[in-house]
């Protein structure tokens, strides 16, 4: 009788091994699902970046506002008839000396 019980126990363990630790076991499935979730998060961030870049490309091809904006920001260019005013932050060393005098 013991031989039957032990043999059944061994068969039960033999059946359980592939379920938990085998190629398509629960642990592998859990790990793969976690990797899929991480990749989907990365893909959504990249999709947002691609949408932004696509909008920039379309604006550069079709309109002149993006080109004008980049020229103003990156190169400091102004249109004819415009005035460029630059306000510099106060120098802390000169203001502290002025208050001491």
mmCIF file of C-alpha atoms in Angstrom, residues 1-16:
data_model
loop_
_atom_site.group_PDB
_atom_site.id
_atom_site.type_symbol
_atom_site.label_atom_id
_atom_site.label_comp_id
_atom_site.label_asym_id
_atom_site.label_seq_id
_atom_site.Cartn_x
_atom_site.Cartn_y
_atom_site.Cartn_z
ATOM 1 C CA UNK A 1 0.000 0.000 0.000
ATOM 2 C CA UNK A 2 2.870 2.352 0.755
ATOM 3 C CA UNK A 3 4.318 1.783 -2.679
ATOM 4 C CA UNK A 4 1.066 2.936 -4.282
ATOM 5 C CA UNK A 5 0.892 6.067 -2.120
ATOM 6 C CA UNK A 6 4.529 6.981 -2.791
ATOM 7 C CA UNK A 7 4.201 6.316 -6.494
ATOM 8 C CA UNK A 8 1.078 8.507 -6.643
ATOM 9 C CA UNK A 9 2.938 11.246 -4.763
ATOM 10 C CA UNK A 10 5.846 11.036 -7.205
ATOM 11 C CA UNK A 11 3.436 11.192 -10.167
ATOM 12 C CA UNK A 12 1.694 14.187 -8.637
ATOM 13 C CA UNK A 13 5.028 15.988 -8.267
ATOM 14 C CA UNK A 14 6.025 15.015 -11.794
ATOM 15 C CA UNK A 15 2.809 16.523 -13.138
ATOM 16 C CA UNK A 16 3.195 19.711 -11.068
#
